[in-house]
mmCIF file of C-alpha atoms in Angstrom:
data_model
loop_
_atom_site.group_PDB
_atom_site.id
_atom_site.type_symbol
_atom_site.label_atom_id
_atom_site.label_comp_id
_atom_site.label_asym_id
_atom_site.label_seq_id
_atom_site.Cartn_x
_atom_site.Cartn_y
_atom_site.Cartn_z
ATOM 1 C CA UNK A 1 125.296 142.633 83.926
ATOM 2 C CA UNK A 2 126.491 139.315 82.190
ATOM 3 C CA UNK A 3 129.629 139.872 80.646
ATOM 4 C CA UNK A 4 129.115 136.779 78.304
ATOM 5 C CA UNK A 5 126.563 139.035 76.669
ATOM 6 C CA UNK A 6 127.701 141.013 74.337
ATOM 7 C CA UNK A 7 125.649 143.943 75.120
ATOM 8 C CA UNK A 8 127.344 147.412 74.011
ATOM 9 C CA UNK A 9 124.519 149.784 73.485
ATOM 10 C CA UNK A 10 122.650 148.664 76.721
ATOM 11 C CA UNK A 11 126.165 149.085 78.657
ATOM 12 C CA UNK A 12 126.284 152.554 76.779
ATOM 13 C CA UNK A 13 122.779 153.603 77.947
ATOM 14 C CA UNK A 14 123.513 152.193 81.236
ATOM 15 C CA UNK A 15 127.055 154.610 81.658
ATOM 16 C CA UNK A 16 124.286 157.436 81.410
ATOM 17 C CA UNK A 17 121.401 155.888 83.487
ATOM 18 C CA UNK A 18 120.664 153.893 86.262
ATOM 19 C CA UNK A 19 120.719 150.220 86.283
ATOM 20 C CA UNK A 20 118.525 148.003 88.658
ATOM 21 C CA UNK A 21 120.222 145.530 90.273
ATOM 22 C CA UNK A 22 117.279 143.673 91.776
ATOM 23 C CA UNK A 23 114.171 144.588 89.219
ATOM 24 C CA UNK A 24 111.391 141.979 89.213
ATOM 25 C CA UNK A 25 108.727 140.813 86.504
ATOM 26 C CA UNK A 26 105.460 140.121 88.551
ATOM 27 C CA UNK A 27 105.251 136.847 87.066
ATOM 28 C CA UNK A 28 106.964 135.127 84.379
ATOM 29 C CA UNK A 29 105.308 135.186 81.163
ATOM 30 C CA UNK A 30 104.465 137.580 78.442
ATOM 31 C CA UNK A 31 100.578 138.466 78.910
ATOM 32 C CA UNK A 32 100.284 138.472 82.609
ATOM 33 C CA UNK A 33 103.368 140.529 83.025
ATOM 34 C CA UNK A 34 102.671 142.791 80.330
ATOM 35 C CA UNK A 35 99.398 143.460 81.908
ATOM 36 C CA UNK A 36 101.120 144.505 85.252
ATOM 37 C CA UNK A 37 103.620 146.835 82.823
ATOM 38 C CA UNK A 38 101.138 149.348 81.046
ATOM 39 C CA UNK A 39 98.732 149.429 83.917
ATOM 40 C CA UNK A 40 100.972 149.386 86.938
ATOM 41 C CA UNK A 41 99.290 146.140 88.922
ATOM 42 C CA UNK A 42 99.228 142.358 89.411
ATOM 43 C CA UNK A 43 98.014 139.873 87.412
ATOM 44 C CA UNK A 44 95.586 139.172 90.091
ATOM 45 C CA UNK A 45 94.236 142.552 89.707
ATOM 46 C CA UNK A 46 94.364 143.045 86.187
ATOM 47 C CA UNK A 47 92.958 139.822 85.703
ATOM 48 C CA UNK A 48 95.073 138.361 83.195
ATOM 49 C CA UNK A 49 96.314 135.308 84.928
ATOM 50 C CA UNK A 50 98.016 133.572 81.984
ATOM 51 C CA UNK A 51 98.792 134.721 78.779
ATOM 52 C CA UNK A 52 96.012 135.153 76.694
ATOM 53 C CA UNK A 53 93.909 132.774 74.640
ATOM 54 C CA UNK A 54 95.551 130.139 77.059
ATOM 55 C CA UNK A 55 93.671 128.791 80.465
ATOM 56 C CA UNK A 56 93.100 132.051 82.504
ATOM 57 C CA UNK A 57 94.418 134.414 80.295
ATOM 58 C CA UNK A 58 91.158 136.520 79.997
ATOM 59 C CA UNK A 59 92.124 139.690 77.687
ATOM 60 C CA UNK A 60 92.917 142.665 79.866
ATOM 61 C CA UNK A 61 89.768 145.058 79.980
ATOM 62 C CA UNK A 62 90.771 147.845 81.467
ATOM 63 C CA UNK A 63 92.487 150.818 80.570
ATOM 64 C CA UNK A 64 96.680 151.245 79.916
ATOM 65 C CA UNK A 65 98.737 153.897 81.073
ATOM 66 C CA UNK A 66 98.348 155.183 77.598
ATOM 67 C CA UNK A 67 95.027 157.414 77.652
ATOM 68 C CA UNK A 68 96.701 158.933 80.773
ATOM 69 C CA UNK A 69 99.182 160.507 78.873
ATOM 70 C CA UNK A 70 97.597 161.057 76.174
ATOM 71 C CA UNK A 71 95.281 163.447 78.497
ATOM 72 C CA UNK A 72 98.425 165.016 79.884
ATOM 73 C CA UNK A 73 99.699 166.325 76.249
ATOM 74 C CA UNK A 74 101.697 163.437 74.931
ATOM 75 C CA UNK A 75 101.989 161.807 71.274
ATOM 76 C CA UNK A 76 101.392 158.544 71.802
ATOM 77 C CA UNK A 77 102.757 155.581 70.325
ATOM 78 C CA UNK A 78 103.252 151.693 69.973
ATOM 79 C CA UNK A 79 104.453 149.589 68.198
ATOM 80 C CA UNK A 80 105.825 145.934 68.251
ATOM 81 C CA UNK A 81 104.308 142.710 70.487
ATOM 82 C CA UNK A 82 100.871 143.345 71.970
ATOM 83 C CA UNK A 83 99.542 140.158 73.488
ATOM 84 C CA UNK A 84 96.871 141.814 75.500
ATOM 85 C CA UNK A 85 94.116 140.774 73.497
ATOM 86 C CA UNK A 86 91.670 143.111 71.586
ATOM 87 C CA UNK A 87 88.904 144.495 73.953
ATOM 88 C CA UNK A 88 88.307 148.214 72.809
ATOM 89 C CA UNK A 89 88.678 149.431 76.922
ATOM 90 C CA UNK A 90 92.614 147.995 76.676
ATOM 91 C CA UNK A 91 93.140 149.288 72.957
ATOM 92 C CA UNK A 92 93.008 152.916 73.232
ATOM 93 C CA UNK A 93 94.746 155.686 74.350
ATOM 94 C CA UNK A 94 97.102 155.251 71.425
ATOM 95 C CA UNK A 95 97.828 157.856 68.427
ATOM 96 C CA UNK A 96 99.590 156.150 65.861
ATOM 97 C CA UNK A 97 100.530 152.542 66.541
ATOM 98 C CA UNK A 98 101.794 148.889 64.967
ATOM 99 C CA UNK A 99 100.613 145.624 65.601
ATOM 100 C CA UNK A 100 97.990 146.245 68.722
ATOM 101 C CA UNK A 101 94.806 146.092 66.868
ATOM 102 C CA UNK A 102 96.654 143.684 64.236
ATOM 103 C CA UNK A 103 99.017 141.369 66.329
ATOM 104 C CA UNK A 104 100.308 140.008 62.899
ATOM 105 C CA UNK A 105 101.312 143.426 61.100
ATOM 106 C CA UNK A 106 104.877 143.894 63.335
ATOM 107 C CA UNK A 107 108.393 142.647 63.372
ATOM 108 C CA UNK A 108 111.657 144.134 64.737
ATOM 109 C CA UNK A 109 113.088 145.301 61.966
ATOM 110 C CA UNK A 110 109.591 147.522 61.662
ATOM 111 C CA UNK A 111 109.311 148.299 65.138
ATOM 112 C CA UNK A 112 112.355 149.987 64.713
ATOM 113 C CA UNK A 113 111.496 152.253 61.261
ATOM 114 C CA UNK A 114 108.749 152.655 63.042
ATOM 115 C CA UNK A 115 110.571 154.503 65.930
ATOM 116 C CA UNK A 116 112.705 156.359 63.354
ATOM 117 C CA UNK A 117 110.062 157.760 61.877
ATOM 118 C CA UNK A 118 108.233 158.209 64.777
ATOM 119 C CA UNK A 119 111.019 160.178 66.926
ATOM 120 C CA UNK A 120 112.085 161.939 63.909
ATOM 121 C CA UNK A 121 107.998 163.712 63.775
ATOM 122 C CA UNK A 122 108.912 164.678 67.432
ATOM 123 C CA UNK A 123 111.627 166.349 66.707
ATOM 124 C CA UNK A 124 110.097 167.883 63.986
ATOM 125 C CA UNK A 125 107.331 169.045 66.033
ATOM 126 C CA UNK A 126 108.817 169.726 69.507
ATOM 127 C CA UNK A 127 105.679 168.502 71.392
ATOM 128 C CA UNK A 128 106.073 166.126 74.645
ATOM 129 C CA UNK A 129 105.812 161.983 73.606
ATOM 130 C CA UNK A 130 105.200 159.049 75.030
ATOM 131 C CA UNK A 131 106.922 156.120 72.567
ATOM 132 C CA UNK A 132 106.304 152.347 73.624
ATOM 133 C CA UNK A 133 108.289 149.584 71.297
ATOM 134 C CA UNK A 134 108.002 145.841 72.494
ATOM 135 C CA UNK A 135 110.841 144.008 70.673
ATOM 136 C CA UNK A 136 110.120 140.121 69.577
ATOM 137 C CA UNK A 137 113.909 139.056 70.483
ATOM 138 C CA UNK A 138 115.415 137.161 72.502
ATOM 139 C CA UNK A 139 112.160 135.476 72.719
ATOM 140 C CA UNK A 140 112.744 133.944 69.378
ATOM 141 C CA UNK A 141 114.445 131.652 71.218
ATOM 142 C CA UNK A 142 112.184 129.289 70.626
ATOM 143 C CA UNK A 143 113.105 128.903 66.885
ATOM 144 C CA UNK A 144 116.455 126.989 68.248
ATOM 145 C CA UNK A 145 116.153 123.486 66.503
ATOM 146 C CA UNK A 146 118.815 121.221 67.628
ATOM 147 C CA UNK A 147 119.365 120.022 64.194
ATOM 148 C CA UNK A 148 120.387 123.096 62.807
ATOM 149 C CA UNK A 149 121.489 125.569 65.198
ATOM 150 C CA UNK A 150 125.231 124.970 66.354
ATOM 151 C CA UNK A 151 127.549 127.001 68.598
ATOM 152 C CA UNK A 152 131.378 128.030 68.772
ATOM 153 C CA UNK A 153 133.863 126.390 71.349
ATOM 154 C CA UNK A 154 134.032 127.724 74.484
ATOM 155 C CA UNK A 155 130.433 128.626 74.874
ATOM 156 C CA UNK A 156 129.910 127.918 78.931
ATOM 157 C CA UNK A 157 127.715 126.481 80.507
ATOM 158 C CA UNK A 158 126.331 127.704 84.130
ATOM 159 C CA UNK A 159 127.243 126.177 87.509
ATOM 160 C CA UNK A 160 123.757 125.476 88.092
ATOM 161 C CA UNK A 161 123.428 122.942 84.790
ATOM 162 C CA UNK A 162 126.365 120.863 86.397
ATOM 163 C CA UNK A 163 124.720 120.911 89.953
ATOM 164 C CA UNK A 164 120.970 120.815 89.938
ATOM 165 C CA UNK A 165 119.197 118.018 91.333
ATOM 166 C CA UNK A 166 115.637 117.516 90.630
ATOM 167 C CA UNK A 167 114.620 115.099 93.461
ATOM 168 C CA UNK A 168 114.768 118.042 95.573
ATOM 169 C CA UNK A 169 112.353 120.755 93.656
ATOM 170 C CA UNK A 170 108.796 120.194 92.657
ATOM 171 C CA UNK A 171 108.161 117.014 90.446
ATOM 172 C CA UNK A 172 106.971 119.817 87.831
ATOM 173 C CA UNK A 173 110.093 121.260 87.104
ATOM 174 C CA UNK A 174 111.555 118.056 85.947
ATOM 175 C CA UNK A 175 107.466 117.191 84.164
ATOM 176 C CA UNK A 176 109.073 120.189 82.413
ATOM 177 C CA UNK A 177 111.725 118.535 80.559
ATOM 178 C CA UNK A 178 110.327 115.066 80.381
ATOM 179 C CA UNK A 179 106.934 115.827 79.292
ATOM 180 C CA UNK A 180 106.436 119.608 77.757
ATOM 181 C CA UNK A 181 108.829 121.955 75.963
ATOM 182 C CA UNK A 182 112.093 120.679 77.684
ATOM 183 C CA UNK A 183 112.358 117.435 75.464
ATOM 184 C CA UNK A 184 113.676 119.671 73.226
ATOM 185 C CA UNK A 185 116.746 118.967 74.497
ATOM 186 C CA UNK A 186 116.508 116.431 77.124
ATOM 187 C CA UNK A 187 119.010 113.890 77.298
ATOM 188 C CA UNK A 188 121.386 115.694 74.814
ATOM 189 C CA UNK A 189 124.669 115.889 74.659
ATOM 190 C CA UNK A 190 126.378 119.092 76.025
ATOM 191 C CA UNK A 191 126.922 120.561 73.009
ATOM 192 C CA UNK A 192 123.366 121.100 72.148
ATOM 193 C CA UNK A 193 122.721 122.458 75.300
ATOM 194 C CA UNK A 194 125.492 125.217 74.531
ATOM 195 C CA UNK A 195 124.348 126.220 70.586
ATOM 196 C CA UNK A 196 120.838 126.924 73.000
ATOM 197 C CA UNK A 197 123.327 129.509 74.574
ATOM 198 C CA UNK A 198 124.854 130.273 71.621
ATOM 199 C CA UNK A 199 121.569 131.310 70.010
ATOM 200 C CA UNK A 200 119.884 132.783 72.933
ATOM 201 C CA UNK A 201 122.903 135.394 73.012
ATOM 202 C CA UNK A 202 122.748 136.353 69.356
ATOM 203 C CA UNK A 203 119.206 136.935 70.033
ATOM 204 C CA UNK A 204 120.230 139.406 73.103
ATOM 205 C CA UNK A 205 123.184 140.609 70.520
ATOM 206 C CA UNK A 206 120.020 141.338 68.052
ATOM 207 C CA UNK A 207 118.005 143.087 70.392
ATOM 208 C CA UNK A 208 121.091 144.880 71.818
ATOM 209 C CA UNK A 209 121.301 146.449 68.240
ATOM 210 C CA UNK A 210 117.497 147.330 67.449
ATOM 211 C CA UNK A 211 118.639 149.633 70.839
ATOM 212 C CA UNK A 212 121.529 151.315 69.388
ATOM 213 C CA UNK A 213 119.173 152.303 66.330
ATOM 214 C CA UNK A 214 117.073 154.027 68.215
ATOM 215 C CA UNK A 215 119.524 155.767 71.013
ATOM 216 C CA UNK A 216 120.985 156.840 67.962
ATOM 217 C CA UNK A 217 117.528 158.461 66.520
ATOM 218 C CA UNK A 218 117.311 160.247 69.744
ATOM 219 C CA UNK A 219 120.605 161.576 69.344
ATOM 220 C CA UNK A 220 120.065 162.865 65.892
ATOM 221 C CA UNK A 221 117.018 164.255 66.050
ATOM 222 C CA UNK A 222 117.455 166.345 69.343
ATOM 223 C CA UNK A 223 115.919 164.444 71.469
ATOM 224 C CA UNK A 224 118.271 162.999 74.155
ATOM 225 C CA UNK A 225 118.831 165.565 76.779
ATOM 226 C CA UNK A 226 115.447 166.125 77.405
ATOM 227 C CA UNK A 227 114.202 162.204 76.899
ATOM 228 C CA UNK A 228 113.792 159.344 79.944
ATOM 229 C CA UNK A 229 114.209 155.970 78.457
ATOM 230 C CA UNK A 230 113.250 152.967 79.893
ATOM 231 C CA UNK A 231 114.793 149.252 78.770
ATOM 232 C CA UNK A 232 113.501 146.113 80.678
ATOM 233 C CA UNK A 233 111.825 143.177 79.348
ATOM 234 C CA UNK A 234 108.289 141.155 80.634
ATOM 235 C CA UNK A 235 110.263 138.386 81.164
ATOM 236 C CA UNK A 236 113.441 136.383 81.462
ATOM 237 C CA UNK A 237 114.265 132.745 79.704
ATOM 238 C CA UNK A 238 116.069 130.077 81.720
ATOM 239 C CA UNK A 239 118.988 130.033 79.328
ATOM 240 C CA UNK A 240 119.716 126.386 80.307
ATOM 241 C CA UNK A 241 120.519 127.785 84.072
ATOM 242 C CA UNK A 242 119.590 124.522 86.507
ATOM 243 C CA UNK A 243 119.139 122.225 82.931
ATOM 244 C CA UNK A 244 115.976 124.127 81.885
ATOM 245 C CA UNK A 245 115.485 126.228 79.083
ATOM 246 C CA UNK A 246 112.286 128.274 77.743
ATOM 247 C CA UNK A 247 110.033 129.362 80.928
ATOM 248 C CA UNK A 248 107.665 127.294 83.154
ATOM 249 C CA UNK A 249 106.575 126.519 86.140
ATOM 250 C CA UNK A 250 109.512 127.643 88.174
ATOM 251 C CA UNK A 251 110.555 131.161 89.689
ATOM 252 C CA UNK A 252 114.657 131.352 89.871
ATOM 253 C CA UNK A 253 116.077 133.873 89.641
ATOM 254 C CA UNK A 254 116.213 133.915 84.971
ATOM 255 C CA UNK A 255 112.790 133.679 85.318
ATOM 256 C CA UNK A 256 111.652 136.738 87.437
ATOM 257 C CA UNK A 257 114.539 139.314 87.541
ATOM 258 C CA UNK A 258 114.053 141.234 84.371
ATOM 259 C CA UNK A 259 117.018 144.104 83.026
ATOM 260 C CA UNK A 260 115.735 147.186 83.756
ATOM 261 C CA UNK A 261 117.519 150.123 83.277
ATOM 262 C CA UNK A 262 116.751 154.101 83.163
ATOM 263 C CA UNK A 263 118.718 157.017 81.860
ATOM 264 C CA UNK A 264 116.888 160.275 82.870
ATOM 265 C CA UNK A 265 118.036 163.747 81.614
ATOM 266 C CA UNK A 266 120.575 165.724 84.174
ATOM 267 C CA UNK A 267 117.321 168.777 82.985
ATOM 268 C CA UNK A 268 114.807 166.177 84.326
ATOM 269 C CA UNK A 269 117.565 165.075 87.611
ATOM 270 C CA UNK A 270 119.095 162.443 86.518
ATOM 271 C CA UNK A 271 122.681 161.266 88.039
ATOM 272 C CA UNK A 272 124.234 159.150 84.976
ATOM 273 C CA UNK A 273 125.738 155.395 85.806
ATOM 274 C CA UNK A 274 124.468 154.364 88.944
ATOM 275 C CA UNK A 275 123.629 150.498 90.045
ATOM 276 C CA UNK A 276 121.390 150.171 92.576
ATOM 277 C CA UNK A 277 119.985 147.350 94.685
ATOM 278 C CA UNK A 278 116.615 148.332 95.679
ATOM 279 C CA UNK A 279 113.790 146.172 94.593
ATOM 280 C CA UNK A 280 112.224 147.313 91.572
ATOM 281 C CA UNK A 281 109.242 145.494 90.175
ATOM 282 C CA UNK A 282 107.206 146.205 86.335
ATOM 283 C CA UNK A 283 104.204 147.295 89.064
ATOM 284 C CA UNK A 284 106.785 150.908 89.176
ATOM 285 C CA UNK A 285 106.597 152.416 85.591
ATOM 286 C CA UNK A 286 103.780 153.406 85.620
ATOM 287 C CA UNK A 287 103.124 155.860 89.049
ATOM 288 C CA UNK A 288 107.276 156.512 87.583
ATOM 289 C CA UNK A 289 105.768 157.579 84.045
ATOM 290 C CA UNK A 290 102.662 159.890 85.704
ATOM 291 C CA UNK A 291 105.438 160.767 88.512
ATOM 292 C CA UNK A 292 107.664 162.816 85.812
ATOM 293 C CA UNK A 293 105.132 163.422 83.550
ATOM 294 C CA UNK A 294 103.622 165.699 86.567
ATOM 295 C CA UNK A 295 99.759 163.213 87.355
ATOM 296 C CA UNK A 296 99.953 161.590 90.317
ATOM 297 C CA UNK A 297 98.139 158.657 89.259
ATOM 298 C CA UNK A 298 96.760 156.893 86.939
ATOM 299 C CA UNK A 299 93.010 157.081 87.742
ATOM 300 C CA UNK A 300 92.784 153.209 89.679
ATOM 301 C CA UNK A 301 95.317 151.920 92.006
ATOM 302 C CA UNK A 302 98.337 150.710 92.029
ATOM 303 C CA UNK A 303 100.706 148.038 93.495
ATOM 304 C CA UNK A 304 103.517 149.916 92.351
ATOM 305 C CA UNK A 305 106.029 153.010 93.433
ATOM 306 C CA UNK A 306 107.157 155.838 91.331
ATOM 307 C CA UNK A 307 110.911 155.287 91.223
ATOM 308 C CA UNK A 308 111.725 158.432 90.191
ATOM 309 C CA UNK A 309 113.866 159.493 94.141
ATOM 310 C CA UNK A 310 116.093 156.882 92.580
ATOM 311 C CA UNK A 311 116.414 157.538 89.543
ATOM 312 C CA UNK A 312 117.164 161.466 90.900
ATOM 313 C CA UNK A 313 119.376 163.436 93.304
ATOM 314 C CA UNK A 314 121.123 160.886 96.188
ATOM 315 C CA UNK A 315 120.603 157.532 94.666
ATOM 316 C CA UNK A 316 122.023 155.707 97.832
ATOM 317 C CA UNK A 317 119.984 157.431 100.109
ATOM 318 C CA UNK A 318 116.631 156.912 98.129
ATOM 319 C CA UNK A 319 117.846 153.467 98.013
ATOM 320 C CA UNK A 320 118.052 153.168 101.719
ATOM 321 C CA UNK A 321 114.239 154.920 102.370
ATOM 322 C CA UNK A 322 112.403 152.512 99.402
ATOM 323 C CA UNK A 323 108.900 151.165 100.981
ATOM 324 C CA UNK A 324 109.264 147.612 99.578
ATOM 325 C CA UNK A 325 111.307 145.169 101.957
ATOM 326 C CA UNK A 326 110.261 142.347 99.904
ATOM 327 C CA UNK A 327 109.000 141.474 96.308
ATOM 328 C CA UNK A 328 106.194 139.009 95.482
ATOM 329 C CA UNK A 329 105.688 137.008 92.337
ATOM 330 C CA UNK A 330 103.168 135.115 90.837
ATOM 331 C CA UNK A 331 102.946 132.639 88.106
ATOM 332 C CA UNK A 332 99.413 130.676 86.223
ATOM 333 C CA UNK A 333 100.686 128.393 84.284
ATOM 334 C CA UNK A 334 101.294 127.293 80.463
ATOM 335 C CA UNK A 335 98.900 126.799 77.512
ATOM 336 C CA UNK A 336 95.962 124.096 79.093
ATOM 337 C CA UNK A 337 98.656 123.171 82.299
ATOM 338 C CA UNK A 338 97.880 125.355 85.214
ATOM 339 C CA UNK A 339 100.081 125.248 88.177
ATOM 340 C CA UNK A 340 99.648 128.228 90.319
ATOM 341 C CA UNK A 341 103.342 129.273 92.257
ATOM 342 C CA UNK A 342 103.836 132.318 94.836
ATOM 343 C CA UNK A 343 107.105 133.618 95.382
ATOM 344 C CA UNK A 344 108.012 136.159 97.687
ATOM 345 C CA UNK A 345 111.509 137.098 98.151
ATOM 346 C CA UNK A 346 113.579 139.802 100.443
ATOM 347 C CA UNK A 347 117.571 140.504 99.706
ATOM 348 C CA UNK A 348 117.988 137.059 101.760
ATOM 349 C CA UNK A 349 115.674 134.593 101.218
ATOM 350 C CA UNK A 350 113.283 133.126 98.474
ATOM 351 C CA UNK A 351 109.825 131.194 99.355
ATOM 352 C CA UNK A 352 108.269 129.853 96.832
ATOM 353 C CA UNK A 353 104.707 127.758 97.441
ATOM 354 C CA UNK A 354 103.058 125.249 94.986
ATOM 355 C CA UNK A 355 98.739 125.014 95.342
ATOM 356 C CA UNK A 356 99.692 121.453 94.427
ATOM 357 C CA UNK A 357 103.175 120.417 94.217
ATOM 358 C CA UNK A 358 105.433 121.588 97.610
ATOM 359 C CA UNK A 359 107.726 124.274 98.336
ATOM 360 C CA UNK A 360 110.920 125.705 97.634
ATOM 361 C CA UNK A 361 113.530 128.292 100.219
ATOM 362 C CA UNK A 362 116.234 129.048 99.421
ATOM 363 C CA UNK A 363 118.982 131.018 101.026
ATOM 364 C CA UNK A 364 120.103 133.966 98.426
ATOM 365 C CA UNK A 365 122.706 134.914 100.605
ATOM 366 C CA UNK A 366 123.959 131.830 100.872
ATOM 367 C CA UNK A 367 123.379 129.977 97.704
ATOM 368 C CA UNK A 368 122.601 133.084 95.434
ATOM 369 C CA UNK A 369 122.428 129.803 92.066
ATOM 370 C CA UNK A 370 119.632 128.424 94.834
ATOM 371 C CA UNK A 371 120.685 124.857 94.067
ATOM 372 C CA UNK A 372 120.149 124.184 98.029
ATOM 373 C CA UNK A 373 116.189 123.562 98.713
ATOM 374 C CA UNK A 374 115.868 124.251 102.231
ATOM 375 C CA UNK A 375 112.021 124.050 102.098
ATOM 376 C CA UNK A 376 112.589 120.837 104.409
ATOM 377 C CA UNK A 377 115.150 121.693 106.923
ATOM 378 C CA UNK A 378 114.497 121.907 110.511
ATOM 379 C CA UNK A 379 116.623 124.823 110.881
ATOM 380 C CA UNK A 380 115.067 126.267 108.674
ATOM 381 C CA UNK A 381 111.536 126.246 110.326
ATOM 382 C CA UNK A 382 111.166 129.912 111.160
ATOM 383 C CA UNK A 383 112.146 131.430 108.532
ATOM 384 C CA UNK A 384 110.205 129.305 106.161
ATOM 385 C CA UNK A 385 107.070 130.151 108.673
ATOM 386 C CA UNK A 386 108.083 133.981 108.648
ATOM 387 C CA UNK A 387 107.956 134.389 104.689
ATOM 388 C CA UNK A 388 104.996 131.803 104.121
ATOM 389 C CA UNK A 389 102.892 134.192 106.644
ATOM 390 C CA UNK A 390 103.951 137.106 105.441
ATOM 391 C CA UNK A 391 102.958 135.960 102.146
ATOM 392 C CA UNK A 392 99.880 134.652 103.078
ATOM 393 C CA UNK A 393 98.834 138.284 104.786
ATOM 394 C CA UNK A 394 99.795 139.712 100.874
ATOM 395 C CA UNK A 395 97.305 137.123 99.589
ATOM 396 C CA UNK A 396 95.142 138.351 101.747
ATOM 397 C CA UNK A 397 94.976 142.064 101.127
ATOM 398 C CA UNK A 398 95.181 142.051 97.579
ATOM 399 C CA UNK A 399 92.796 139.417 97.060
ATOM 400 C CA UNK A 400 94.588 137.189 94.928
ATOM 401 C CA UNK A 401 92.421 133.818 94.165
ATOM 402 C CA UNK A 402 95.528 131.729 94.945
ATOM 403 C CA UNK A 403 93.879 129.486 97.059
ATOM 404 C CA UNK A 404 90.392 128.817 95.062
ATOM 405 C CA UNK A 405 92.570 127.976 91.459
ATOM 406 C CA UNK A 406 92.791 124.838 89.734
ATOM 407 C CA UNK A 407 95.750 122.421 89.188
ATOM 408 C CA UNK A 408 95.891 120.579 85.997
ATOM 409 C CA UNK A 409 97.704 118.043 84.171
ATOM 410 C CA UNK A 410 99.461 118.708 80.585
ATOM 411 C CA UNK A 411 96.034 118.085 78.848
ATOM 412 C CA UNK A 412 94.371 120.270 81.470
ATOM 413 C CA UNK A 413 92.590 118.349 83.373
ATOM 414 C CA UNK A 414 92.389 119.103 87.094
ATOM 415 C CA UNK A 415 94.053 117.786 90.009
ATOM 416 C CA UNK A 416 93.758 117.354 93.441
ATOM 417 C CA UNK A 417 96.230 116.840 96.136
#
């Protein structure tokens, strides 16, 4: 959707499928978002609040969608980054895998080779299959080295890089830059920020190339015309927007909005080349997969809806009837630094509540770059109250432990306010 990025294979996939312009992760972090992708439930339900191994990052202790797909006759495969721990319950359901039981056994090239072998066998066997490929790129932006990596001339910096005002947002955002991973570029010349953007763009390009090889393999093995393809991510990267890099205690669009392209073949009712603005969440993937596979549910309740009505038939009519008026996002912390945040986002507004560090309110319809925090603006008091009330009702309905969590400093020492 951003033409500065070169993604010819994702563009090709989009031409044959549906692109969701408003798709969201449940939390902008790897493990908890993955727990949602594979169970259809929010992190506060799965118990994976943070990255596995960090504060709040308990391993997943419930089944993924894989055993349900096996029970429906699908041969299941998984390759790549797992990041959900090693509890036996969560590991079950994969007929073949690489990276699940041995988290050091994968690489993106190896994930692709696994996919090509799997699809070759699937084409020969004719058995229904469900293949999950979890690529590291573009997450390898974390290997950016300002002493090594540069950029060609003409790399643009986003509007919010030029206009960000840290004094109007919760202080932990600037603390991320002055005391945490952001120190990598703090105070740097704009050329180094441009180098970061270029490095990230190249990582996205590498991912796109792997996608192309998998799409080619589907066609070469005679599988493309009856295989549904999802392309998405567990979270975003700040990519220099708001003078921030990587991910941290913030809920900007570049963190919580994720790409989502779904190609459903014509034989299954797919509608090619559509763009849709109905809100989708990664919790929708499990009910969608099971809907197409012929099963009503995974066994446990899920927090999402099947996207099938949006992917088949009259796409725009389905969007108008979509049963979601807003999206809720959760954030716990990183490593030992716990800063719980809850987000509620409608088509027009976004309200973020930090457990200790304040609030944000953005009028997205008028301020799509999230540059003006209206949380203290008396003219928006009623809007904030309405969103805050709806967020509290969601927290109560979902037994979200948000108000019982503990905020810490970077060393893990509890804070109070």
